[in-house]
Coordinates of N, CA and C in Angstrom, one line a residue:
X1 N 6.5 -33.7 -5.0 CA 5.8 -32.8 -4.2 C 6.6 -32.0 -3.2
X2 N 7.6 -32.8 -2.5 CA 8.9 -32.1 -1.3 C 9.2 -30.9 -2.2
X3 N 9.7 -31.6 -3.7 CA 10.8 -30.6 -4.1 C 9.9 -29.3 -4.3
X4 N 8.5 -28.9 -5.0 CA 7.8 -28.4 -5.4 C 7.7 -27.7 -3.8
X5 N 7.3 -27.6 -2.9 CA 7.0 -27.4 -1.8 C 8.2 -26.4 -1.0
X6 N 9.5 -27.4 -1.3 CA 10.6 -26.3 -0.8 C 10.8 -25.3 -2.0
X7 N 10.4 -25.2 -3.1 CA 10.8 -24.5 -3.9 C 10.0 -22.9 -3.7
X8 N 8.7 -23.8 -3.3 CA 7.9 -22.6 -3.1 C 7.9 -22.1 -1.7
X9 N 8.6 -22.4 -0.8 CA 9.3 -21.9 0.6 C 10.3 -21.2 0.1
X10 N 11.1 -21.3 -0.8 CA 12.3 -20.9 -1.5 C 11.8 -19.1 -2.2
X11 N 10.8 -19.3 -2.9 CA 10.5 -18.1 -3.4 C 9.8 -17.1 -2.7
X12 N 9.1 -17.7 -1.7 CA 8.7 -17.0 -0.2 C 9.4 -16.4 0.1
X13 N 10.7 -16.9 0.6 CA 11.4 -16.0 1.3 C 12.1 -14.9 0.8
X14 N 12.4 -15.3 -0.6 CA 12.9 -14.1 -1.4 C 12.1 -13.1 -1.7
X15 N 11.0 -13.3 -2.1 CA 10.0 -12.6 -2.3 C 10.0 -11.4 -1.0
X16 N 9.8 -11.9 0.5 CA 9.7 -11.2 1.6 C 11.3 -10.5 2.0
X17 N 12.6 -11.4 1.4 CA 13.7 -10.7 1.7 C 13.7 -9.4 0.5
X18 N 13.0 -9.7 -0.1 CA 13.1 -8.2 -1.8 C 12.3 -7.3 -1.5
X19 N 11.1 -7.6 -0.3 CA 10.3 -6.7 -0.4 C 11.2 -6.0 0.8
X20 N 11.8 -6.5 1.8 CA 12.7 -5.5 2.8 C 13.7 -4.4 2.5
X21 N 14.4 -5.1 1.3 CA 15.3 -4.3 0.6 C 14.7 -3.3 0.2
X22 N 13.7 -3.8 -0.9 CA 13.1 -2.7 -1.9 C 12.5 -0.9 -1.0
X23 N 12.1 -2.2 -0.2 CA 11.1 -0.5 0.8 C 12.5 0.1 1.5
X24 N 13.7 -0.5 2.2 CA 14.3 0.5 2.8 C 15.2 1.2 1.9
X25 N 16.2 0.5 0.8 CA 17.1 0.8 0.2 C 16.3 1.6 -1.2
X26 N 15.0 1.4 -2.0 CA 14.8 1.6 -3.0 C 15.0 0.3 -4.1
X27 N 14.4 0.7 -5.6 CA 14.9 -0.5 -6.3 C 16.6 -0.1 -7.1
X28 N 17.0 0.9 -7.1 CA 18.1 1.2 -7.3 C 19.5 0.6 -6.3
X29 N 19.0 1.3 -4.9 CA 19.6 0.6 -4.3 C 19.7 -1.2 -4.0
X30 N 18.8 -1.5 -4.3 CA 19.2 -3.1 -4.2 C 19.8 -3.7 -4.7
X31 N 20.2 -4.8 -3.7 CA 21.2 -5.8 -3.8 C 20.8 -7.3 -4.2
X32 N 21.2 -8.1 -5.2 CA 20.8 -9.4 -5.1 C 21.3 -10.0 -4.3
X33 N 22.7 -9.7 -3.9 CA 23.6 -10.6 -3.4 C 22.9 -10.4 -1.7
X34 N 22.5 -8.9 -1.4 CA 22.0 -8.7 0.3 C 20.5 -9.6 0.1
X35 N 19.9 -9.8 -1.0 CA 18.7 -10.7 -0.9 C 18.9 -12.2 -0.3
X36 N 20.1 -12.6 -1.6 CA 20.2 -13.9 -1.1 C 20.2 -14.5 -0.3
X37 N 21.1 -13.2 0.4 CA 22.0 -13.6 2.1 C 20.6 -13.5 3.2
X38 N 19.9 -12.9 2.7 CA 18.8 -12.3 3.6 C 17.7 -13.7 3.9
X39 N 17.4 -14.4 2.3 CA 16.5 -15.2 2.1 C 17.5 -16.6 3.0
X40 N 18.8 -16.8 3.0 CA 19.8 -17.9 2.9 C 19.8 -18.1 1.7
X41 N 20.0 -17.7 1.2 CA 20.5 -19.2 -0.3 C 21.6 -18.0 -1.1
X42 N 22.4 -19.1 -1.7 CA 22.8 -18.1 -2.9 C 22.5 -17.6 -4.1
X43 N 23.3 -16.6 -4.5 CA 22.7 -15.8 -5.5 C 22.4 -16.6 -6.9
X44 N 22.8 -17.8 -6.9 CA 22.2 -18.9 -8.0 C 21.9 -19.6 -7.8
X45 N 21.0 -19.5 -6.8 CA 20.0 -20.0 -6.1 C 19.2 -19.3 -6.4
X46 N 19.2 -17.6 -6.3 CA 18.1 -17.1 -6.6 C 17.8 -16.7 -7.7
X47 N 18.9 -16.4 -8.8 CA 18.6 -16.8 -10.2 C 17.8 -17.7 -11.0
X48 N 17.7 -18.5 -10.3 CA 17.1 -19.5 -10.7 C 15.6 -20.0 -10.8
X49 N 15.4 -19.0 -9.5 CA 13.6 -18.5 -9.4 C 13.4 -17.5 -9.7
X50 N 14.4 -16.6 -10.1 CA 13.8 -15.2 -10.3 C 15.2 -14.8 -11.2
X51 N 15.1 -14.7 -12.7 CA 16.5 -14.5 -13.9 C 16.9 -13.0 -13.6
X52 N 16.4 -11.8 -13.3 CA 16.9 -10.5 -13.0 C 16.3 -9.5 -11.5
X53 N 17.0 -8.8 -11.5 CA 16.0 -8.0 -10.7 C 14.7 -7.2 -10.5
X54 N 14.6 -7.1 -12.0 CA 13.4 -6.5 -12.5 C 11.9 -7.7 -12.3
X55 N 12.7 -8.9 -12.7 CA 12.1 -10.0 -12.4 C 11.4 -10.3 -10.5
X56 N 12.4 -10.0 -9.9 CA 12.2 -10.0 -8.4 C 11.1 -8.8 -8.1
X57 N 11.5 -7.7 -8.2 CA 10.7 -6.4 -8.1 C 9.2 -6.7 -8.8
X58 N 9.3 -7.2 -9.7 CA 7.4 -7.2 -9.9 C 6.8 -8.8 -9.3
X59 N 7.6 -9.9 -9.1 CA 6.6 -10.4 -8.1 C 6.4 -9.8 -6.6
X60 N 7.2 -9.0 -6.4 CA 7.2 -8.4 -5.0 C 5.5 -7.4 -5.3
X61 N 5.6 -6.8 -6.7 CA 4.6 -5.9 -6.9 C 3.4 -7.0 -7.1
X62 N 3.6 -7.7 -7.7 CA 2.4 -8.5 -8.2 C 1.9 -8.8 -6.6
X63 N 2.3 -9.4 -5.2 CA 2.2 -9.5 -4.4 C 1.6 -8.7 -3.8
X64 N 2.0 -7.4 -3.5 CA 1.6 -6.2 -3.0 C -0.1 -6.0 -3.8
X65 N 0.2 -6.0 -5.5 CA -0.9 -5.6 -6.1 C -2.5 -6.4 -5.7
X66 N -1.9 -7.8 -5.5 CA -3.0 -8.9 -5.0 C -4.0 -8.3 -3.5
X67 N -2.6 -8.6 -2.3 CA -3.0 -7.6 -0.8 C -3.6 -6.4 -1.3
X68 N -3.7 -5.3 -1.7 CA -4.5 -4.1 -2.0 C -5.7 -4.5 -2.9
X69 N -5.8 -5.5 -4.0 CA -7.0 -5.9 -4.1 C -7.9 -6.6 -3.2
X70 N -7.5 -7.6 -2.3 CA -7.8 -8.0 -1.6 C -8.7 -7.2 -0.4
X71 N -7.7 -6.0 0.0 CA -8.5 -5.1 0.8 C -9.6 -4.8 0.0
X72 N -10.0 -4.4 -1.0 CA -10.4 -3.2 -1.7 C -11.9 -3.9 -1.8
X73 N -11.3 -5.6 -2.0 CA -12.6 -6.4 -2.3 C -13.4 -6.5 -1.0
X74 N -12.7 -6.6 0.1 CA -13.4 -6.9 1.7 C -14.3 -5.9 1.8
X75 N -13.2 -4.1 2.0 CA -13.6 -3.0 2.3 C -15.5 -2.8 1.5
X76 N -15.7 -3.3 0.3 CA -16.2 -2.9 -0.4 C -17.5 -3.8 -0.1
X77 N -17.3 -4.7 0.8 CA -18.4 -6.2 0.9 C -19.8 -5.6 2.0
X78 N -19.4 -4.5 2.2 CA -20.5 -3.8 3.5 C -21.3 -3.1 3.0
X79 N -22.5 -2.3 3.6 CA -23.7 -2.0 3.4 C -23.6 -0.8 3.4
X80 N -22.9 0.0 4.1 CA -22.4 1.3 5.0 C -22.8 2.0 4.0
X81 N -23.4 3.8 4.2 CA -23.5 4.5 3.3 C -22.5 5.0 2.6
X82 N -22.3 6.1 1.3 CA -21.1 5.6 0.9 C -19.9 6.3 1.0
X83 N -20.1 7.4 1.9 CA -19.1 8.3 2.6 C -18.6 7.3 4.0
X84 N -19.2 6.9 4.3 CA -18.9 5.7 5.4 C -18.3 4.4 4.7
X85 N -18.3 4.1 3.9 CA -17.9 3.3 2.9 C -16.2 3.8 2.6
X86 N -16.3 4.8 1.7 CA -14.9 5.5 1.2 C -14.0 5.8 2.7
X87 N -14.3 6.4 3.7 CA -13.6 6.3 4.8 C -13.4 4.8 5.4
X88 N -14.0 3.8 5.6 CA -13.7 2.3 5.5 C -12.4 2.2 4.9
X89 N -12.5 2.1 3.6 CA -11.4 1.9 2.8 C -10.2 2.4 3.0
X90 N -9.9 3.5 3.0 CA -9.2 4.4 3.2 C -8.4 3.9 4.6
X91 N -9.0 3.5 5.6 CA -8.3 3.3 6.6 C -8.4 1.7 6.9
X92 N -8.6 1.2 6.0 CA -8.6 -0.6 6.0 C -6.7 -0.8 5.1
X93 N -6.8 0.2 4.0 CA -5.8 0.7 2.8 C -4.5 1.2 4.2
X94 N -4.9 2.0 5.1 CA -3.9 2.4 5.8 C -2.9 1.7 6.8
X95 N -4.2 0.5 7.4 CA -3.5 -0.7 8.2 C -3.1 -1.5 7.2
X96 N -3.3 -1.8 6.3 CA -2.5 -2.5 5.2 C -1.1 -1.9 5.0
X97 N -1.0 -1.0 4.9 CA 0.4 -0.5 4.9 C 0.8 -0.7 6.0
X98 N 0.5 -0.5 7.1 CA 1.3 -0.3 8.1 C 1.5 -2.0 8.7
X99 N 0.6 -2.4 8.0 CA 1.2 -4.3 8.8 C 1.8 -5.5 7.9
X100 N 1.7 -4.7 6.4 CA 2.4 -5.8 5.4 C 3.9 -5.0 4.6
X101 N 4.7 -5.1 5.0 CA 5.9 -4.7 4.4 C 5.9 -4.9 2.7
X102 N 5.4 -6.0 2.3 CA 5.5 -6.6 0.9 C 4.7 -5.4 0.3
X103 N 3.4 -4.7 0.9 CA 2.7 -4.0 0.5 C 3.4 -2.2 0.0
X104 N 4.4 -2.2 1.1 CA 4.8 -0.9 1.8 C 6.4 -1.0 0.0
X105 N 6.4 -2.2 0.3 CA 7.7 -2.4 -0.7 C 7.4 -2.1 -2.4
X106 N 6.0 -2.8 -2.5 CA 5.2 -2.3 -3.9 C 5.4 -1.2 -4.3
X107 N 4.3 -0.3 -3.0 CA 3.9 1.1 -3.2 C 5.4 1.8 -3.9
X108 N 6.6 1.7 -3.2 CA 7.9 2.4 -3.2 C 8.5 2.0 -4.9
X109 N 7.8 0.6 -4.6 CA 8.1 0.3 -6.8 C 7.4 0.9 -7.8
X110 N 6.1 0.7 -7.6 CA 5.4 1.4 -8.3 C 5.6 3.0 -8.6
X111 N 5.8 3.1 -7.3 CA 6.5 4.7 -8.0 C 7.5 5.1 -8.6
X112 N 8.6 4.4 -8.1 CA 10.0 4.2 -8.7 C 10.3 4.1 -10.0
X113 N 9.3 2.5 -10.5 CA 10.1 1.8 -11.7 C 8.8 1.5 -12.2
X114 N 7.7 3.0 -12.9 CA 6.1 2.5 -13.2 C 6.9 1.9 -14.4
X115 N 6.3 0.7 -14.9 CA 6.1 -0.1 -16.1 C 5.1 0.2 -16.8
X116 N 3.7 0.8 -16.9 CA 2.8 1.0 -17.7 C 1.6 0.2 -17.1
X117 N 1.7 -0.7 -15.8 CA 0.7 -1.7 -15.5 C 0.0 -1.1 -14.2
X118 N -0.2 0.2 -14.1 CA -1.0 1.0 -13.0 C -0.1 1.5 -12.3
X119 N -0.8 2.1 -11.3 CA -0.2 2.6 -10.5 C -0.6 2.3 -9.0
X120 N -0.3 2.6 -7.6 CA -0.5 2.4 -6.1 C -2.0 2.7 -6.0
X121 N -2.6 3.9 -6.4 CA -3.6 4.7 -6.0 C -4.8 4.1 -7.5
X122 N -4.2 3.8 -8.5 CA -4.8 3.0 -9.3 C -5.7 2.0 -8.9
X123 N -5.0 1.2 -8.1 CA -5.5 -0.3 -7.5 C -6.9 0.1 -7.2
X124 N -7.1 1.6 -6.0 CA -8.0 1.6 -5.3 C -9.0 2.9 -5.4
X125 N -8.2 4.0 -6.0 CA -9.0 4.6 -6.6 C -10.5 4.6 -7.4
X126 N -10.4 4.0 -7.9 CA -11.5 3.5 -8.6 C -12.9 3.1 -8.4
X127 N -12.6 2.2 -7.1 CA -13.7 1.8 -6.1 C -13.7 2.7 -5.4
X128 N -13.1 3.6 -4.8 CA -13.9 5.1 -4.2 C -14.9 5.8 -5.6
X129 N -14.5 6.2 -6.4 CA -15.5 6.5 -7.1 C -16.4 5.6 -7.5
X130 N -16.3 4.6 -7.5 CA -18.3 3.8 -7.6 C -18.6 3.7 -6.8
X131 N -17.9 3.9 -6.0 CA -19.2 3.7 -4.3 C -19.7 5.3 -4.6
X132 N -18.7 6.1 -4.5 CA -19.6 7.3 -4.9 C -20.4 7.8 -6.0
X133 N -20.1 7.3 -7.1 CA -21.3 7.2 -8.2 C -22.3 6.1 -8.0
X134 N -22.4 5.5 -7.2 CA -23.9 4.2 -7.2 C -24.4 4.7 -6.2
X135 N -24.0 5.7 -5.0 CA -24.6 6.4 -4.6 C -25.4 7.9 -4.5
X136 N -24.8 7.6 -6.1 CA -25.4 9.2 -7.1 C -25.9 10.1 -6.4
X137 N -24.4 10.7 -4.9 CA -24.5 11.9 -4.3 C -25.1 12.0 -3.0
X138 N -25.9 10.9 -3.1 CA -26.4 10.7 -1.9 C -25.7 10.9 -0.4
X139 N -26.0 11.3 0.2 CA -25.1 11.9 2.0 C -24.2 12.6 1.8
X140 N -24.2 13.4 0.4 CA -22.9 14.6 0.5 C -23.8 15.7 0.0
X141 N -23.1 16.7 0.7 CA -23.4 18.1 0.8 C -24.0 18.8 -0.7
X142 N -24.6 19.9 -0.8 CA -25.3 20.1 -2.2 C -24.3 20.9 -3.0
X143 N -23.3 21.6 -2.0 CA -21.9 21.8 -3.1 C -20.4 21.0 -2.8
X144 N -20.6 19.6 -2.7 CA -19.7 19.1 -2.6 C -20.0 18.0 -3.7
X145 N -18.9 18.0 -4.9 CA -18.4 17.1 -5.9 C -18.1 15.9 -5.3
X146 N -18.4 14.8 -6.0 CA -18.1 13.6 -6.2 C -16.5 13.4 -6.3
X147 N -15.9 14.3 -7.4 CA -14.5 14.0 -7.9 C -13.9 14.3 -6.5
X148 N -14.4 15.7 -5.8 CA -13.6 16.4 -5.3 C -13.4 15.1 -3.8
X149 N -14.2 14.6 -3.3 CA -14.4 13.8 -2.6 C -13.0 12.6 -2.7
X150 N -13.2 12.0 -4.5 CA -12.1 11.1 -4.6 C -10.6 11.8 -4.4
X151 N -10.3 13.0 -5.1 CA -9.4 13.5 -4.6 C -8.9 13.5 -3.8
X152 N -9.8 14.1 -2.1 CA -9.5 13.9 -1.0 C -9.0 13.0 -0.5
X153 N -9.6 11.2 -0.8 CA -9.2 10.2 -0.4 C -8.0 10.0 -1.3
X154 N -7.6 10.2 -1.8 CA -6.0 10.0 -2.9 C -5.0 10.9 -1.6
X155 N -5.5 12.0 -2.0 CA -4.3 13.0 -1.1 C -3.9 12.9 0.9
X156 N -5.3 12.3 1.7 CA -4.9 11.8 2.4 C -4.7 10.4 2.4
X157 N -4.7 9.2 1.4 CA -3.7 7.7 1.8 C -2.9 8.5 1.3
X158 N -2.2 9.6 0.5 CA -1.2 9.6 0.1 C -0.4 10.2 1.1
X159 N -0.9 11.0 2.1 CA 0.1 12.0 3.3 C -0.1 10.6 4.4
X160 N -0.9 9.6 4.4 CA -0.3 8.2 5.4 C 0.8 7.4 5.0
X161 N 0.7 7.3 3.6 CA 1.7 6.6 3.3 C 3.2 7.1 3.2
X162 N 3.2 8.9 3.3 CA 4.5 9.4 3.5 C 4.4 9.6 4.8
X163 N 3.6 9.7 5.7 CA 4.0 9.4 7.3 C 4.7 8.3 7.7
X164 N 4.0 7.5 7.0 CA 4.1 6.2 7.9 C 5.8 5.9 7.2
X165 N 6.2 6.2 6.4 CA 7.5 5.8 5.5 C 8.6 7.4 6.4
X166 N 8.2 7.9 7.0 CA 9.1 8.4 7.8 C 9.4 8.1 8.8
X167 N 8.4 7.4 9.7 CA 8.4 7.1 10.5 C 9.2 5.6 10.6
X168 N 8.9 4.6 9.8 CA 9.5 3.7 9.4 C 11.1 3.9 9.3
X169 N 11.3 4.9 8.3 CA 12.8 5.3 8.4 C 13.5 6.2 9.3
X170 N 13.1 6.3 10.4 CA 13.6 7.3 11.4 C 13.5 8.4 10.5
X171 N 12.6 9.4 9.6 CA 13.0 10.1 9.3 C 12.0 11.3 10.2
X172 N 12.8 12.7 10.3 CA 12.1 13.3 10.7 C 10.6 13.8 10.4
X173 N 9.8 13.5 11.1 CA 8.1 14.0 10.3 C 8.0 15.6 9.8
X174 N 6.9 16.0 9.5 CA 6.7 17.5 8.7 C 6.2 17.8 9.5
X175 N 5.6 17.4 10.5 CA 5.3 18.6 11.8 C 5.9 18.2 12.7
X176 N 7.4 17.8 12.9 CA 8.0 17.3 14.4 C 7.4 17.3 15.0
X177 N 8.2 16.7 16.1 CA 7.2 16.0 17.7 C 7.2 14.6 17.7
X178 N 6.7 14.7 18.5 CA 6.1 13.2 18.8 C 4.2 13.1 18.5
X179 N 3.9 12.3 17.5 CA 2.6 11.8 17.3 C 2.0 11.6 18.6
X180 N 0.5 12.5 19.1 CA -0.3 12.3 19.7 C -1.1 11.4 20.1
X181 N -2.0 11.2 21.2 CA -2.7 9.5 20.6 C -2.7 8.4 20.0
X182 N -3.2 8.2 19.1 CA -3.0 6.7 18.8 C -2.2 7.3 17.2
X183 N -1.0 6.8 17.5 CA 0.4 7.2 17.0 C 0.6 6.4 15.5
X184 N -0.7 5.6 15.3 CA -1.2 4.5 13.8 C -1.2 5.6 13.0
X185 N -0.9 5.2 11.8 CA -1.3 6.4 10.5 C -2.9 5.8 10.4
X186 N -3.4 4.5 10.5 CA -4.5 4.2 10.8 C -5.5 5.5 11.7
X187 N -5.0 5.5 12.6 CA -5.3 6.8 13.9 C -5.7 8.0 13.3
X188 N -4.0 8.6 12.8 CA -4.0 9.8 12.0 C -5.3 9.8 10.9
X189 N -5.3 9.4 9.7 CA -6.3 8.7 9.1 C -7.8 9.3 9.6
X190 N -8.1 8.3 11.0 CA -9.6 8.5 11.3 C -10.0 9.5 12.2
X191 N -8.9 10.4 12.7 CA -9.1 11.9 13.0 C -9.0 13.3 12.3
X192 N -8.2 12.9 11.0 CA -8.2 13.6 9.9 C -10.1 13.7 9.1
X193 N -10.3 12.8 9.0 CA -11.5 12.1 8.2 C -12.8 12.8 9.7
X194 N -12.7 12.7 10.6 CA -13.4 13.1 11.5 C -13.5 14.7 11.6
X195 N -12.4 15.4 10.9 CA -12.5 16.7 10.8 C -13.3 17.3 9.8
X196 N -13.2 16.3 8.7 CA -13.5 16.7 7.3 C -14.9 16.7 6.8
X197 N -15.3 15.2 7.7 CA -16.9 14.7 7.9 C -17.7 15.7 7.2
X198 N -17.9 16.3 8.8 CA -19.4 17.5 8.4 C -18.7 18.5 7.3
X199 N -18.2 18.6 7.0 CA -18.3 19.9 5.6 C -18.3 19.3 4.5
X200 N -18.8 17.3 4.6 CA -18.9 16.8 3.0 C -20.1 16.3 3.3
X201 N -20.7 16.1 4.7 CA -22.5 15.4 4.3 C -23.2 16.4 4.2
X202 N -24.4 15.9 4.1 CA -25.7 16.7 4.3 C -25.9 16.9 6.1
X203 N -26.4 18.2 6.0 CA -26.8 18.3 7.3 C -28.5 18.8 7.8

């Protein structure tokens, strides 16, 4: 039971040293050897729970993919109508990023090195359109699409998750400055969605 126990303290940490690598350097750039060092142990040490790096990179993903189901299952456990619902998500999806690195490290693989087993927006996509098909249109506007709605929610997690990945990297943002207010892509997120509101319900 000890051994079983440190082993799985053992793969923990690699797991969390692969996802640091992966999100700052890429999966190209990574290192096994900066993992090892990262997790302590040596690099046949980490062979040993994980035979390649392709190996490493999808339990990092498998990890990431669980957390994003996870949200997706919470987000979805409420009553809320269902434009109130799809904004839920969207910014439950966005503190997720912004407080799980392992998550932040997925997304960057998934895009990188797709294997055929989905994609980032995959995970969650999906559940925005059945909340908005079981609500068969209900609280949106009489020329506003369903699709067009999912759309929207793709293309803004997808301009949080390139904010928030500049910001992360010191990199310059696409509207310089300094972020206003509450400086969360969370923030960003629910004042973006506050703009958008009234031109998707009924009024």
């Amino acid at each position: 039971m000890v051994k079983q126990e440190r082993a799985a303290r053992t793969r923990e940490a690699l797991v969390r040293a692969a996802a640091h690598e992966f999100e700052h350097t890429g999966y190209e750039g990574t290192s096994l050897t900066r993992v090892a060092g990262a997790a302590g142990i040596s690099v046949g040490a980490l062979t040993f729970h994980f035979s390649s790096k392709a190996g490493l990179a999808q339990a990092v993903r498998t990890r990431g993919d669980a957390a994003v189901r996870a949200c997706v299952a919470e987000a979805g456990a409420g009553t809320e109508p269902a434009l109130d619902s799809v904004v839920a998500l969207t910014l439950a999806l966005a503190r997720l990023l912004e407080e799980d690195e392992v998550v932040r490290a997925a997304v960057r693989l998934w895009r990188e090195v797709p294997d055929g087993d989905g994609t980032w927006s995959g995970l969650w996509l999906p559940a925005v359109a059945e909340t908005l098909d079981r609500a068969g249109g209900a609280g949106l506007g009489a020329d506003v699409a369903e699709h067009d709605v999912v759309l929207l929610a793709e293309y803004l997690l997808a301009g949080a998750e390139s904010r928030l990945r500049e910001r992360l990297h010191g990199l310059p943002t696409a509207g310089g400055g300094e972020d206003e207010g509450d400086g969360s892509v969370e923030g960003h997120l629910s004042r973006l969605w506050a703009l958008v509101l009234p031109g998707l319900s009924k009024h």
